[in-house]
Structures are given as C-alpha cells and as structure tokens.
Coordinates of C-alpha atoms in Angstrom, one line a residue:
M264 CA -132.6 -121.2 70.4
R265 CA -130.1 -118.6 69.1
R266 CA -128.1 -121.1 66.6
L267 CA -132.1 -122.0 65.7
L268 CA -132.8 -118.0 65.2
L269 CA -129.3 -117.8 63.2
L270 CA -130.3 -120.4 60.5
A271 CA -133.5 -119.1 60.5
A272 CA -132.3 -115.5 59.5
L273 CA -129.8 -117.3 57.1
L274 CA -132.4 -119.3 55.5
A275 CA -135.0 -116.5 55.2
A276 CA -131.7 -114.2 54.0
S277 CA -130.9 -116.6 51.4
A278 CA -134.5 -117.2 50.1
C279 CA -134.7 -113.1 49.8
A280 CA -131.8 -113.7 47.5
V281 CA -132.9 -116.2 45.4
A282 CA -135.8 -114.2 44.8
Q283 CA -134.2 -111.2 44.0
R284 CA -132.2 -113.5 41.6
T285 CA -135.8 -114.6 40.4
S286 CA -137.0 -111.2 39.6
L287 CA -133.7 -110.2 37.7
V288 CA -133.8 -113.5 35.6
D289 CA -137.3 -113.0 34.7
R290 CA -140.3 -110.5 35.0
I291 CA -143.6 -109.8 33.4
V292 CA -143.4 -107.4 30.6
A293 CA -146.9 -107.9 29.9
I294 CA -150.7 -109.1 30.9
V295 CA -152.6 -110.6 28.0
N296 CA -156.3 -111.3 29.5
K297 CA -155.5 -113.9 32.5
E298 CA -151.7 -114.5 31.2
V299 CA -148.6 -113.2 31.3
V300 CA -145.6 -112.5 28.9
T301 CA -142.3 -112.8 30.7
A302 CA -139.0 -111.1 29.9
S303 CA -137.8 -114.5 29.3
E304 CA -140.3 -115.1 26.5
L305 CA -139.7 -111.8 25.2
A306 CA -135.9 -112.1 25.0
E307 CA -136.1 -115.3 23.2
A308 CA -138.5 -113.9 20.9
V309 CA -136.2 -111.5 20.0
D310 CA -133.2 -113.2 20.0
S311 CA -135.4 -115.9 17.5
A312 CA -136.1 -112.7 15.2
E313 CA -132.6 -111.4 15.2
R314 CA -131.4 -115.0 13.8
E315 CA -134.1 -115.3 11.1
L316 CA -133.1 -111.5 9.9
R317 CA -129.6 -112.0 9.9
R318 CA -130.2 -115.5 8.2
R319 CA -131.9 -113.6 5.7
G320 CA -129.3 -110.7 5.2
T321 CA -131.3 -108.2 6.7
T322 CA -129.9 -106.0 9.5
P323 CA -131.8 -106.4 12.7
P324 CA -133.1 -103.0 14.1
E325 CA -132.2 -101.8 17.6
R326 CA -132.9 -103.9 20.1
S327 CA -135.3 -102.2 22.2
V328 CA -137.1 -101.6 18.6
L329 CA -137.2 -105.2 18.4
E330 CA -138.5 -105.7 21.6
R331 CA -141.2 -103.6 20.8
Q332 CA -142.6 -105.7 17.3
M333 CA -141.9 -109.0 19.2
L334 CA -143.7 -108.3 22.4
E335 CA -146.9 -106.8 20.2
R336 CA -146.4 -110.5 17.9
L337 CA -146.7 -112.3 21.5
I338 CA -149.5 -110.2 22.8
L339 CA -151.4 -111.4 19.8
D340 CA -150.1 -114.9 19.5
K341 CA -151.3 -115.3 23.3
A342 CA -154.8 -113.7 22.6
Q343 CA -155.4 -115.9 19.9
T344 CA -153.8 -119.3 21.6
Q345 CA -156.3 -118.3 24.6
M346 CA -159.3 -118.1 22.3
A347 CA -158.2 -121.4 20.7
R348 CA -158.0 -122.9 24.1
D349 CA -161.5 -121.7 25.1
T350 CA -163.1 -122.7 22.2
G351 CA -161.7 -126.3 22.2
I352 CA -159.2 -126.0 19.6
R353 CA -156.5 -128.9 20.4
V354 CA -153.0 -130.5 18.5
D355 CA -152.2 -133.8 20.1
E356 CA -148.7 -135.2 20.0
L357 CA -148.9 -137.6 17.0
Q358 CA -150.1 -134.5 14.7
L359 CA -147.5 -132.3 15.9
D360 CA -144.8 -135.3 15.2
R361 CA -146.0 -135.3 11.5
A362 CA -145.8 -131.4 11.3
V363 CA -142.5 -131.8 13.0
Q364 CA -141.8 -134.4 10.4
R365 CA -142.5 -132.7 7.5
V366 CA -140.6 -129.6 8.0
A367 CA -137.5 -132.1 8.3
E368 CA -138.3 -133.7 5.4
G369 CA -138.8 -130.1 3.6
N370 CA -135.3 -129.2 4.4
K371 CA -134.2 -132.5 3.0
M372 CA -133.1 -134.3 6.7
T373 CA -133.7 -136.9 8.9
L374 CA -135.6 -135.6 12.0
S375 CA -132.6 -136.3 14.1
E376 CA -130.1 -134.3 11.8
F377 CA -132.9 -131.7 11.5
R378 CA -132.6 -131.3 15.4
T379 CA -128.9 -131.3 15.3
A380 CA -128.7 -128.9 13.0
L381 CA -131.8 -126.5 15.0
E382 CA -130.0 -127.2 18.6
R383 CA -126.8 -125.8 16.4
D384 CA -127.9 -122.9 15.6
G385 CA -129.2 -122.5 19.2
V386 CA -132.6 -123.3 19.0
P387 CA -133.9 -125.8 21.7
F388 CA -135.7 -128.8 20.3
D389 CA -138.2 -128.7 22.5
G390 CA -138.8 -124.9 21.7
F391 CA -139.1 -125.2 18.2
R392 CA -142.2 -127.8 18.9
Q393 CA -143.9 -125.2 20.6
D394 CA -143.8 -123.0 18.0
V395 CA -144.8 -125.2 15.2
R396 CA -147.9 -126.5 17.8
T397 CA -148.7 -122.8 18.2
Q398 CA -148.7 -122.3 14.5
I399 CA -150.8 -125.1 13.9
T400 CA -153.2 -123.9 16.6
L401 CA -153.4 -120.3 14.8
T402 CA -154.3 -121.8 11.3
R403 CA -157.1 -123.7 12.3
L404 CA -158.5 -120.8 14.7
R405 CA -158.2 -118.8 11.8
E406 CA -159.5 -121.3 9.4
R407 CA -162.6 -121.7 11.8
E408 CA -162.9 -117.6 12.7
V409 CA -162.5 -116.4 9.4
D410 CA -162.0 -118.5 6.1
D411 CA -164.7 -120.6 6.7
K412 CA -167.2 -117.6 7.1
I413 CA -166.2 -116.1 4.0
Q414 CA -168.8 -116.0 1.3
V415 CA -168.4 -115.8 -2.4
S416 CA -171.9 -114.9 -4.2
D417 CA -172.9 -115.9 -7.6
S418 CA -173.4 -112.0 -9.0
E419 CA -169.6 -111.4 -7.1
I420 CA -168.0 -115.0 -9.4
D421 CA -170.0 -113.2 -13.0
L422 CA -168.7 -109.9 -12.3
F423 CA -164.6 -111.1 -12.1
L424 CA -165.2 -113.5 -14.5
E425 CA -166.4 -110.3 -17.0
A426 CA -163.3 -108.1 -15.4
M427 CA -161.1 -111.2 -16.5
K428 CA -162.3 -111.2 -20.1
A429 CA -161.9 -107.5 -20.6
A430 CA -157.8 -107.7 -18.5
P431 CA -155.4 -108.6 -21.3
G432 CA -154.8 -112.0 -22.2
E433 CA -151.3 -112.4 -20.1
R434 CA -151.6 -112.7 -16.8
I435 CA -149.2 -110.7 -14.6
E436 CA -147.6 -111.6 -11.5
Y437 CA -146.1 -109.5 -8.8
N438 CA -143.3 -110.0 -6.4
V439 CA -144.6 -108.0 -3.6
A440 CA -142.8 -106.6 0.0
H441 CA -145.4 -105.1 2.8
I442 CA -145.6 -102.8 5.5
L443 CA -148.8 -102.2 7.3
V444 CA -148.9 -99.6 10.3
R445 CA -152.1 -101.0 12.1
V446 CA -154.6 -98.3 13.1
P447 CA -157.3 -99.4 16.1
E448 CA -160.6 -100.5 15.6
Q449 CA -163.1 -97.1 16.6
A450 CA -159.6 -95.4 16.1
S451 CA -159.3 -91.4 17.6
P452 CA -158.2 -88.9 14.8
E453 CA -154.9 -88.7 16.9
Q454 CA -154.4 -92.5 16.4
V455 CA -155.2 -92.4 13.2
D456 CA -152.8 -88.9 12.2
A457 CA -150.1 -91.0 14.3
A458 CA -150.2 -94.3 12.4
R459 CA -150.4 -92.1 9.3
R460 CA -146.9 -90.1 10.2
R461 CA -145.5 -93.3 11.0
A462 CA -146.1 -94.7 7.7
E463 CA -145.0 -91.7 6.3
Q464 CA -141.8 -91.8 8.2
A465 CA -140.8 -95.4 6.7
L466 CA -141.7 -94.2 3.2
S467 CA -139.7 -91.5 3.6
L468 CA -136.8 -94.2 4.8
A469 CA -137.6 -96.3 2.1
R470 CA -137.3 -93.9 -0.9
G471 CA -134.2 -92.5 0.8
G472 CA -132.6 -95.6 0.1
G473 CA -133.3 -97.4 3.3
D474 CA -133.4 -101.0 3.4
F475 CA -137.0 -102.0 2.9
A476 CA -136.5 -105.5 5.2
Q477 CA -135.1 -103.7 7.7
L478 CA -137.9 -101.0 7.7
A479 CA -140.5 -103.9 7.7
A480 CA -139.0 -105.7 10.7
T481 CA -138.9 -101.8 12.7
Y482 CA -142.4 -100.3 11.3
S483 CA -144.4 -103.4 10.3
N484 CA -147.4 -105.0 12.1
S485 CA -148.2 -107.6 9.3
P486 CA -147.4 -111.3 10.2
E487 CA -144.6 -111.0 7.4
A488 CA -142.8 -108.2 9.1
L489 CA -139.5 -110.5 10.4
Q490 CA -139.7 -111.8 6.4
G491 CA -138.8 -108.6 5.6
G492 CA -142.4 -108.0 4.5
A493 CA -142.1 -110.3 1.6
L494 CA -145.3 -111.4 0.4
G495 CA -143.7 -113.3 -2.5
W496 CA -145.5 -113.7 -6.0
R497 CA -149.0 -113.0 -6.1
A498 CA -151.1 -113.3 -9.4
H499 CA -152.8 -109.7 -9.9
D500 CA -156.3 -111.5 -9.5
R501 CA -155.1 -112.7 -6.1
L502 CA -154.3 -109.4 -4.8
P503 CA -156.5 -107.0 -2.6
E504 CA -158.2 -105.0 -5.4
L505 CA -156.6 -101.6 -3.3
F506 CA -153.3 -103.5 -3.9
A507 CA -154.0 -104.6 -7.5
R508 CA -154.7 -101.0 -8.6
T509 CA -151.5 -99.5 -7.2
L510 CA -149.3 -101.9 -8.4
E511 CA -150.4 -101.9 -12.1
R512 CA -148.9 -98.0 -11.8
M513 CA -145.9 -99.1 -10.6
N514 CA -142.3 -100.1 -11.4
P515 CA -140.0 -102.4 -10.4
G516 CA -138.1 -100.9 -7.3
D517 CA -141.0 -98.4 -6.3
V518 CA -142.5 -98.3 -3.0
S519 CA -146.1 -96.5 -3.1
A520 CA -147.9 -93.8 -1.1
P521 CA -149.6 -95.1 2.2
L522 CA -152.5 -97.1 1.0
R523 CA -155.7 -96.5 3.4
S524 CA -157.8 -99.6 4.6
P525 CA -159.7 -100.8 7.5
A526 CA -156.7 -102.7 8.9
G527 CA -154.2 -99.5 8.4
F528 CA -152.0 -98.0 6.7
H529 CA -150.3 -99.7 3.9
L530 CA -146.7 -99.2 1.9
L531 CA -145.9 -101.8 -1.0
K532 CA -142.6 -102.3 -2.7
L533 CA -142.8 -103.7 -6.3
V534 CA -140.0 -106.3 -6.3
D535 CA -140.3 -107.4 -9.5
R536 CA -143.3 -108.5 -12.5
R537 CA -143.7 -111.3 -14.5
T538 CA -146.1 -112.6 -16.8
A539 CA -147.2 -116.0 -16.2
G540 CA -148.8 -117.0 -19.7
T541 CA -152.2 -116.4 -21.3
S542 CA -155.2 -116.6 -19.4
D543 CA -156.6 -118.9 -22.2
A544 CA -153.9 -121.3 -21.9
P545 CA -154.6 -124.9 -21.7
I546 CA -154.5 -126.4 -18.3
P547 CA -152.4 -129.7 -17.5
Q548 CA -154.1 -132.5 -15.9
T549 CA -153.7 -135.8 -14.3
R550 CA -155.8 -139.1 -14.1
L551 CA -154.1 -141.0 -11.6
R552 CA -155.4 -143.5 -8.9
H553 CA -154.1 -144.0 -4.7
I554 CA -154.2 -146.7 -2.2
L555 CA -154.4 -144.4 1.3
I556 CA -153.5 -146.1 4.5
R557 CA -154.7 -143.9 7.1
T558 CA -152.4 -143.6 10.4
S559 CA -154.3 -143.9 14.1
E560 CA -154.1 -145.1 17.3
T561 CA -153.6 -148.6 16.3
V562 CA -152.0 -148.3 12.8
S563 CA -148.7 -146.8 13.4
E564 CA -147.0 -144.8 10.3
S565 CA -144.5 -147.4 10.4
E566 CA -147.0 -150.3 10.1
A567 CA -148.6 -147.8 7.5
R568 CA -145.6 -147.9 5.2
R569 CA -144.7 -151.5 5.7
R570 CA -148.2 -152.1 4.4
L571 CA -147.9 -149.6 1.4
T572 CA -144.3 -151.5 0.5
D573 CA -145.7 -154.7 0.4
L574 CA -148.4 -154.1 -1.7
R575 CA -146.1 -151.6 -3.9
R576 CA -143.8 -154.9 -4.3
R577 CA -146.4 -157.2 -5.4
I578 CA -148.1 -154.5 -7.7
V579 CA -144.8 -154.4 -9.3
A580 CA -144.3 -157.9 -9.8
K581 CA -147.7 -158.3 -11.3
E582 CA -148.6 -160.4 -8.1
A583 CA -151.5 -158.4 -7.8
D584 CA -153.5 -155.9 -8.9
F585 CA -153.5 -151.9 -8.1
G586 CA -157.2 -151.6 -8.5
E587 CA -157.8 -154.5 -6.4
M588 CA -155.7 -153.9 -3.8
A589 CA -157.3 -150.3 -3.6
R590 CA -160.8 -151.7 -3.7
V591 CA -159.4 -153.7 -0.7
H592 CA -157.0 -152.4 1.5
S593 CA -157.5 -148.3 1.0
D594 CA -159.4 -146.1 3.6
D595 CA -160.0 -143.6 1.0
A596 CA -164.0 -143.1 -0.4
S597 CA -162.3 -143.9 -4.0
S598 CA -161.5 -147.2 -2.9
A599 CA -164.9 -148.5 -4.7
R600 CA -163.5 -147.0 -7.7
G601 CA -160.4 -149.1 -7.6
G602 CA -158.6 -146.0 -5.9
E603 CA -159.5 -143.7 -9.3
L604 CA -159.9 -139.8 -8.7
D605 CA -161.3 -137.4 -11.3
W606 CA -159.1 -135.4 -13.5
V607 CA -157.0 -133.7 -11.0
Y608 CA -155.7 -130.1 -11.8
P609 CA -152.5 -128.3 -10.2
G610 CA -153.6 -127.1 -7.0
D611 CA -156.5 -130.0 -6.3
T612 CA -154.6 -131.8 -4.1
V613 CA -152.3 -131.1 -0.7
P614 CA -148.6 -130.2 -1.9
D615 CA -147.4 -133.5 -0.7
F616 CA -149.7 -135.4 -3.0
E617 CA -149.3 -133.0 -5.8
R618 CA -145.2 -133.0 -5.5
A619 CA -145.5 -136.8 -5.6
Y620 CA -147.5 -137.1 -8.5
Q621 CA -145.9 -134.4 -10.8
E622 CA -142.4 -136.5 -10.3
L623 CA -143.9 -139.8 -11.7
Q624 CA -144.2 -141.0 -15.5
V625 CA -147.2 -142.2 -16.4
G626 CA -147.9 -146.0 -15.1
E627 CA -145.4 -145.6 -12.6
I628 CA -146.0 -146.0 -9.0
S629 CA -144.5 -144.2 -6.2
E630 CA -143.1 -145.1 -2.9
P631 CA -145.2 -144.4 0.0
V632 CA -146.0 -140.6 0.5
R633 CA -147.2 -138.8 3.5
T634 CA -149.7 -136.3 3.5
P635 CA -151.8 -134.7 6.6
F636 CA -154.5 -137.6 5.6
G637 CA -152.0 -141.1 6.0
L638 CA -149.7 -142.5 3.9
H639 CA -150.2 -143.2 -0.1
L640 CA -149.4 -145.3 -2.6
I641 CA -150.4 -143.3 -6.3
Q642 CA -149.9 -144.1 -9.9
V643 CA -150.5 -142.1 -12.9
L644 CA -152.6 -143.5 -15.2
E645 CA -152.8 -140.6 -18.4
R646 CA -151.7 -136.8 -18.4
R647 CA -153.3 -134.6 -21.1
S648 CA -153.1 -130.6 -21.5
A649 CA -157.2 -128.8 -22.0
D650 CA -159.0 -126.0 -22.0
M651 CA -160.3 -125.0 -18.3
S652 CA -164.2 -125.7 -18.6
V653 CA -166.9 -123.6 -17.7
E654 CA -167.5 -124.7 -14.4
R655 CA -164.1 -125.2 -13.5
R656 CA -163.3 -121.5 -14.2
R657 CA -166.2 -120.4 -12.3
L658 CA -164.6 -122.8 -9.0
Q659 CA -161.2 -121.3 -9.5
A660 CA -163.0 -117.9 -9.9
R661 CA -164.9 -118.7 -6.2
Q662 CA -161.6 -119.7 -4.8
T663 CA -159.8 -116.7 -6.0
L664 CA -162.1 -114.4 -4.3
R665 CA -162.5 -116.2 -1.2
E666 CA -158.5 -116.2 -1.1
R667 CA -158.9 -111.9 -1.5
K668 CA -161.6 -111.8 0.8
G669 CA -160.1 -114.2 3.5
D670 CA -156.9 -112.0 3.5
E671 CA -158.7 -108.8 4.2
A672 CA -160.7 -110.3 6.8
Y673 CA -158.0 -111.9 8.6
H674 CA -156.2 -108.6 9.2
E675 CA -159.6 -106.9 10.2
W676 CA -160.0 -109.9 12.5
L677 CA -156.5 -109.7 14.3
R678 CA -157.1 -105.8 14.6
Q679 CA -160.4 -106.5 16.0
L680 CA -158.8 -109.1 18.6
R681 CA -155.7 -107.2 19.6
D682 CA -158.6 -104.1 20.7
T683 CA -160.6 -106.4 22.3
A684 CA -158.2 -108.2 24.6
Y685 CA -157.1 -106.9 28.1
V686 CA -153.6 -105.8 27.8
E687 CA -151.4 -104.3 30.5
L688 CA -147.8 -103.4 29.3
R689 CA -145.0 -103.3 31.6
L690 CA -142.1 -103.3 29.6
E691 CA -140.4 -100.0 30.9
E692 CA -140.4 -101.5 34.4
R693 CA -136.5 -102.7 34.9

C-alpha cells in the first residue's frame, strides 16, 4: 500500500510539473468572444512580423510594442474568422491548394521549391497554408459584408464625370504611406483626445527624421502597418476625397498633419508623385477567344491541363479549329460564340488571365493558363486602341467610386466589429 501511495504521489507530482511547464509554454493572452488568443500564437505572429519588417529593410520596434500591435491584429482576425464561420463561409482544400500554388508561381518557384524556401526561413508550411486560408476567408467576408453592399447612384457618377472634365488632363498618381490611429465608435472625448495625441506624437517623430515605416509598425492600426504603412501607387481619383485634397498640396517627402475621419486620425506621407498620361488617351483593347475547362471533384487539374494541351496541339497542327473546339469543350458561356469575348480593356479580366493574353502575339495560342475559374487556352485575335465610349466611362466611374467608398466603409466596418466584440486582455499576466 505504501508503495502504491508513493507511486500515486510521484504521478501527481509529475502531473503538476507538466501542468506548470505547460502554463509556462502557453497561456491565454486574450479572450475574443468565445475563443482565446494564446501566448504561442502571439509569439509566432510577432516573430513573423519581425521577419517581414527586416525583409523590407525596416528596423522592428521594441518587442513589447510589436506584441501589442500584433495582439490587436489577432483580436481583429479572430473576430472576423468567427463571424465568417458562424455565417457559413468556408474554404475547401482544393481552393486552398490552388491559392498556395498561385503564391508559389508568383514567386517563380515550384510548390516544392516554395515549401523549402519557407521552411528555410523558419516558416512552417502548414502554418503558411493556414494563413492563406485565413486571408481568403477574410476577403470573402469583406466582399459579403462591405463590398457587395456599396451602392453608387447615377447622380454620383454624373458629378464624378463632371469633376473629371474640370480636372487637368494629366492623370496624377501618388505613392503614399499611411498611419491610422483608430478611434472607437461612440468614443468619449478622452478617448478621442488620446488618439489625437498618439497621432501627433507619431507626426512629431516622422517630421523629426524618424523612419516612417517603423513608425507605422509602432503606431498604426491599419492593415498595412507591417508593410510600413505603404498603400503603393494610387490614382488621384481612386483615393478617398480627404486624402486626395491633402496630397494635392504636398511635396514628395512631406508628412501631413493628422486628418480626422470616422475611422480615426490619419497621417499621410507622400513618397512620390507621377503623371500617368492624359485622361483622354486612347485605351488599348484586345479581342480574343478562349476555351475553359473547370476543375472539380471529377475533373482534376492535371486532367484539365492534359485535355487542353492535347487541344492546343491539334489546333496548332491545323487538325482542329479553335472555334469548333470551344463550342464542344469549353465550360464557359462564350462557347456558343466559339469562345469569343467582346473587346476587353485592361482590368476587365482576372490578373492571371490578363497577364497571359498580354504576353501573346496576335494569332498565338497560349499554353494552359490557370485562373480561379479553371484552366484556359487563350488566343488573341486582334488589338486596337480606341477612345472610351460613354457607357465605358460611366462603368469605369462607377467602379472607381465603388472602390473609394468600399475602402472607407471597410475601415468603418472593422472599427465597429472590434468595438462590439467581447475582448478580455490578459497580456500583463506572467
């Protein structure tokens, strides 16, 4: 009996030691609605952020500062993924595989080479796949909750086109970096004042010669914070009006005073500006045709590629006609027209499709091209430059206004989502 008691005591002591080690290895740093953020998740996110900043040539802020930045990012991601899951948004394995493959191809690597490169940089491949799944999920959530609800009226389009006529003929583009200090919805005067002081502190450091990219990683609540706040090149007419008015008066290198919007306080840095040609310049158009084979549970990607490769061989050898093959084999609505599309403008098709047809000579047939819709053979039939029709101008204006309003609405939606989530912070517990 004594030996059994001793054994029980040893087992209990061992279990206690394991529990203590577990608590040291991982713990809860935040509760978001019904889920938790663990210390290991936070540490992994901070490590990833530090790698990304160094890759961009930016010195990371102090780890404690980056911890709080990344904890806010994780809280917002958790709130969004919970909403997506609860409302039925799913990303299946086939969709995820295709997305990861596209990332690898975008880095000019095979999937195996890309996996090796990730693991050499200390990034687990399974973790990368999960990050891609999360990003696809969040994109679909944004499309459903924000983008699909944006409305643009005919009167708004009329006003926009009139303003464009009155604007200079040259189309100005700005390379912009951005810091957002978010203000909660229904914020108290004290909270607004604290956010304003934080923005002014960042402004003082930026105008004093501080690295804007590092300041963005330290101060900004925007999704671009870890990219140094970089928004990249934006056309004047595609920027929020508040930003566009301010940038007009700035010179490259300038940092704006804090700008107040419903989302919070913004600082803008004008990195550079350029002229992108005249608004009345002829627009390049391409007439083309394609054969699409959609992949599914019954048609694998390799099978679709094999079928298209065989069709291409027969068409190039003049053993078959492209139009006839499109009518018989294409899974697209254009099959009835022999695969022919209307004249397309830049931006009309998904990027993978556009990149492929832009590289073709007139009459040339592509190798199989992968897009989110499946695999395609593409043939360019004709190219021309033409003035934009009235209908086309209105369509482009509508799209521009949708993008502008969508960006503003998205930031506001994120703020409301964060403010309404139940969040309990435990970061100080050690």
